[in-house]
């Protein structure tokens, strides 16, 4: 993948993260700086976080991936919400 036009390369990587069934992520930002790609955002599991790196590496193996995505714990509420 050419990084001469970083906005196009970032858009391609963003599209890949959104369309790949392993990730299906729309909320992860992709930033290119030279030969480095930074992933920023939040996902629901460590597995999905790992898949983000895999997808980017498969599409652009020449880039160094910095996965700065956080994992947000999603769980059932501990109490019922009471509505008036």
C-alpha atoms as an extended CHARMM CRD file, in Angstrom:
* protein
*
        84  EXT
         1         1  UNK       CA              0.0000000000        0.0000000000        0.0000000000  PROA      1               0.0000000000
         2         2  UNK       CA              1.3930000000        3.3470000000       -0.9840000000  PROA      2               0.0000000000
         3         3  UNK       CA              1.6720000000        5.8800000000        1.8010000000  PROA      3               0.0000000000
         4         4  UNK       CA              2.3980000000        8.7860000000       -0.5610000000  PROA      4               0.0000000000
         5         5  UNK       CA             -1.2320000000        9.8550000000       -0.1110000000  PROA      5               0.0000000000
         6         6  UNK       CA             -1.8470000000        9.0540000000        3.5510000000  PROA      6               0.0000000000
         7         7  UNK       CA             -5.4900000000       10.1560000000        3.5190000000  PROA      7               0.0000000000
         8         8  UNK       CA             -6.3120000000        7.5430000000        0.8650000000  PROA      8               0.0000000000
         9         9  UNK       CA             -4.3110000000        4.8420000000        2.6160000000  PROA      9               0.0000000000
        10        10  UNK       CA             -6.0460000000        5.6400000000        5.9270000000  PROA      10              0.0000000000
        11        11  UNK       CA             -9.4370000000        5.5310000000        4.1850000000  PROA      11              0.0000000000
        12        12  UNK       CA             -8.6480000000        2.1000000000        2.6970000000  PROA      12              0.0000000000
        13        13  UNK       CA             -7.6200000000        0.7560000000        6.0880000000  PROA      13              0.0000000000
        14        14  UNK       CA            -10.7150000000        2.2390000000        7.7450000000  PROA      14              0.0000000000
        15        15  UNK       CA            -12.8900000000        0.5830000000        5.0910000000  PROA      15              0.0000000000
        16        16  UNK       CA            -11.1340000000       -2.7440000000        5.6390000000  PROA      16              0.0000000000
        17        17  UNK       CA            -11.7480000000       -2.5660000000        9.4020000000  PROA      17              0.0000000000
        18        18  UNK       CA            -15.4280000000       -1.8000000000        8.7720000000  PROA      18              0.0000000000
        19        19  UNK       CA            -15.9900000000       -4.5360000000        6.1950000000  PROA      19              0.0000000000
        20        20  UNK       CA            -13.8890000000       -7.4180000000        7.5430000000  PROA      20              0.0000000000
        21        21  UNK       CA            -16.1560000000       -9.8050000000        9.5310000000  PROA      21              0.0000000000
        22        22  UNK       CA            -13.4540000000      -10.2660000000       12.1780000000  PROA      22              0.0000000000
        23        23  UNK       CA            -13.5740000000       -6.6040000000       13.0900000000  PROA      23              0.0000000000
        24        24  UNK       CA            -16.6790000000       -4.8870000000       11.6390000000  PROA      24              0.0000000000
        25        25  UNK       CA            -15.5740000000       -1.7010000000       13.3970000000  PROA      25              0.0000000000
        26        26  UNK       CA            -16.7280000000        1.7740000000       12.4400000000  PROA      26              0.0000000000
        27        27  UNK       CA            -15.5330000000        3.5500000000       15.5720000000  PROA      27              0.0000000000
        28        28  UNK       CA            -11.7900000000        2.9780000000       15.2530000000  PROA      28              0.0000000000
        29        29  UNK       CA             -9.7690000000        5.8860000000       13.8680000000  PROA      29              0.0000000000
        30        30  UNK       CA             -6.8310000000        5.1770000000       11.5860000000  PROA      30              0.0000000000
        31        31  UNK       CA             -3.9510000000        7.6660000000       11.4600000000  PROA      31              0.0000000000
        32        32  UNK       CA             -0.9230000000        7.3130000000        9.1920000000  PROA      32              0.0000000000
        33        33  UNK       CA              2.3930000000        8.9480000000       10.0430000000  PROA      33              0.0000000000
        34        34  UNK       CA              5.1060000000        7.9380000000        7.6380000000  PROA      34              0.0000000000
        35        35  UNK       CA              5.5280000000        4.1760000000        7.7950000000  PROA      35              0.0000000000
        36        36  UNK       CA              3.4820000000        3.9190000000       11.0000000000  PROA      36              0.0000000000
        37        37  UNK       CA             -0.2590000000        3.4010000000       11.3770000000  PROA      37              0.0000000000
        38        38  UNK       CA             -2.0010000000        4.2320000000       14.6480000000  PROA      38              0.0000000000
        39        39  UNK       CA             -5.3310000000        2.6800000000       15.6080000000  PROA      39              0.0000000000
        40        40  UNK       CA             -7.3060000000        4.6750000000       18.1840000000  PROA      40              0.0000000000
        41        41  UNK       CA            -10.6950000000        3.9790000000       19.7310000000  PROA      41              0.0000000000
        42        42  UNK       CA            -12.5210000000        1.3940000000       21.8290000000  PROA      42              0.0000000000
        43        43  UNK       CA            -13.7790000000       -2.1270000000       21.2000000000  PROA      43              0.0000000000
        44        44  UNK       CA            -15.7360000000       -4.6760000000       23.2290000000  PROA      44              0.0000000000
        45        45  UNK       CA            -13.1110000000       -7.4390000000       23.5020000000  PROA      45              0.0000000000
        46        46  UNK       CA             -9.4030000000       -8.1990000000       23.4720000000  PROA      46              0.0000000000
        47        47  UNK       CA            -10.0060000000      -10.6170000000       20.5930000000  PROA      47              0.0000000000
        48        48  UNK       CA            -11.4780000000       -7.8550000000       18.4240000000  PROA      48              0.0000000000
        49        49  UNK       CA             -8.5450000000       -5.6180000000       19.3590000000  PROA      49              0.0000000000
        50        50  UNK       CA             -6.0960000000       -8.2920000000       18.1370000000  PROA      50              0.0000000000
        51        51  UNK       CA             -8.0810000000       -8.7240000000       14.9130000000  PROA      51              0.0000000000
        52        52  UNK       CA             -7.6990000000       -5.0040000000       14.1630000000  PROA      52              0.0000000000
        53        53  UNK       CA             -3.9290000000       -5.4040000000       14.0780000000  PROA      53              0.0000000000
        54        54  UNK       CA             -4.1940000000       -8.5450000000       11.9440000000  PROA      54              0.0000000000
        55        55  UNK       CA             -6.4300000000       -6.9000000000        9.3390000000  PROA      55              0.0000000000
        56        56  UNK       CA             -4.1660000000       -3.8580000000        9.0090000000  PROA      56              0.0000000000
        57        57  UNK       CA             -1.0460000000       -6.0280000000        8.8090000000  PROA      57              0.0000000000
        58        58  UNK       CA             -2.6070000000       -8.2140000000        6.0870000000  PROA      58              0.0000000000
        59        59  UNK       CA             -3.4770000000       -5.1800000000        3.9720000000  PROA      59              0.0000000000
        60        60  UNK       CA             -0.2990000000       -3.1920000000        4.6360000000  PROA      60              0.0000000000
        61        61  UNK       CA              2.4910000000       -5.4790000000        5.8860000000  PROA      61              0.0000000000
        62        62  UNK       CA              5.1150000000       -2.7910000000        5.2690000000  PROA      62              0.0000000000
        63        63  UNK       CA              3.6030000000       -0.5220000000        7.9430000000  PROA      63              0.0000000000
        64        64  UNK       CA              4.3150000000       -0.6970000000       11.6610000000  PROA      64              0.0000000000
        65        65  UNK       CA              1.0030000000       -0.9760000000       13.5330000000  PROA      65              0.0000000000
        66        66  UNK       CA              0.5250000000        0.8130000000       16.8480000000  PROA      66              0.0000000000
        67        67  UNK       CA             -2.7250000000       -0.4730000000       18.3160000000  PROA      67              0.0000000000
        68        68  UNK       CA             -3.8270000000        2.0790000000       20.9070000000  PROA      68              0.0000000000
        69        69  UNK       CA             -7.3940000000        0.7610000000       21.0120000000  PROA      69              0.0000000000
        70        70  UNK       CA             -8.8700000000        0.2560000000       24.4620000000  PROA      70              0.0000000000
        71        71  UNK       CA            -11.1470000000       -2.5920000000       25.5270000000  PROA      71              0.0000000000
        72        72  UNK       CA            -14.4120000000       -1.5390000000       27.1220000000  PROA      72              0.0000000000
        73        73  UNK       CA            -15.9760000000       -4.1170000000       29.3940000000  PROA      73              0.0000000000
        74        74  UNK       CA            -19.6170000000       -4.7570000000       28.5330000000  PROA      74              0.0000000000
        75        75  UNK       CA            -21.7150000000       -6.6540000000       31.0520000000  PROA      75              0.0000000000
        76        76  UNK       CA            -25.2280000000       -7.0200000000       32.3640000000  PROA      76              0.0000000000
        77        77  UNK       CA            -26.4430000000       -4.3200000000       34.7460000000  PROA      77              0.0000000000
        78        78  UNK       CA            -26.1620000000       -5.3370000000       38.3910000000  PROA      78              0.0000000000
        79        79  UNK       CA            -29.5860000000       -3.9360000000       39.2750000000  PROA      79              0.0000000000
        80        80  UNK       CA            -32.8430000000       -3.3250000000       37.4780000000  PROA      80              0.0000000000
        81        81  UNK       CA            -33.5840000000        0.1950000000       36.3950000000  PROA      81              0.0000000000
        82        82  UNK       CA            -36.7700000000        1.5570000000       37.8850000000  PROA      82              0.0000000000
        83        83  UNK       CA            -38.8610000000        3.8600000000       35.7320000000  PROA      83              0.0000000000
        84        84  UNK       CA            -41.4170000000        6.2620000000       37.2050000000  PROA      84              0.0000000000
